XYZ file of C-alpha atoms in Angstrom:
51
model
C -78.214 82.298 -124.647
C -80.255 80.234 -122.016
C -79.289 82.251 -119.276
C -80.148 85.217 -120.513
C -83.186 84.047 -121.819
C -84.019 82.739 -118.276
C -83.167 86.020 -116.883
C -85.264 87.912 -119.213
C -88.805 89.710 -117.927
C -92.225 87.863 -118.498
C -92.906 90.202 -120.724
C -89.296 89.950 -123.180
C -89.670 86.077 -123.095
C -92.819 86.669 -124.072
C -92.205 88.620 -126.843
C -89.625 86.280 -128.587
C -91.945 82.960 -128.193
C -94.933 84.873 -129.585
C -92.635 86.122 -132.892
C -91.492 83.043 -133.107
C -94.540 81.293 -133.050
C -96.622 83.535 -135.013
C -94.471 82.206 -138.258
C -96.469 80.398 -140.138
C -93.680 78.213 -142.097
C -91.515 75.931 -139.987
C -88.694 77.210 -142.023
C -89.542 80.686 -141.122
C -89.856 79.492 -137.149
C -86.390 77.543 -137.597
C -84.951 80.907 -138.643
C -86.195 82.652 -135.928
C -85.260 80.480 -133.416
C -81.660 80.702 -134.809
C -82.145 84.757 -135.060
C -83.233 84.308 -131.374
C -80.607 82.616 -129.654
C -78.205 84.944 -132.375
C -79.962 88.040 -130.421
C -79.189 86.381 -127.017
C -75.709 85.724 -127.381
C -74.943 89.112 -128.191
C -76.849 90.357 -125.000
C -80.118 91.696 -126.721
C -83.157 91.793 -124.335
C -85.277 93.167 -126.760
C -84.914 92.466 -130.312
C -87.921 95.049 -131.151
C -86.568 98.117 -129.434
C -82.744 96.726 -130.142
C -81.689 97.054 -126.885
């Protein structure tokens, strides 16, 4: 998931730290960091457009 994630645009990275930090519960951030690196593994750039 890391190397993905490191391989992603400025502006994909940018859009998984900013949904994961617009969560307001740090349950809800947990989640989405979990949902994140879920989305990475299986080779999603971006989660929004699911692509």
């Amino acid at each position: 998931a890391k190397t993905l994630f490191d391989s992603l645009s400025y502006s994909n990275k940018k859009l998984y730290v900013e949904w994961i930090t617009a969560a307001k519960r740090s349950s809800t951030r947990e989640e989405r960091v979990s949902k994140t690196i879920k989305y990475l593994e299986q080779g999603i750039k971006n989660f929004k457009k699911g692509k």
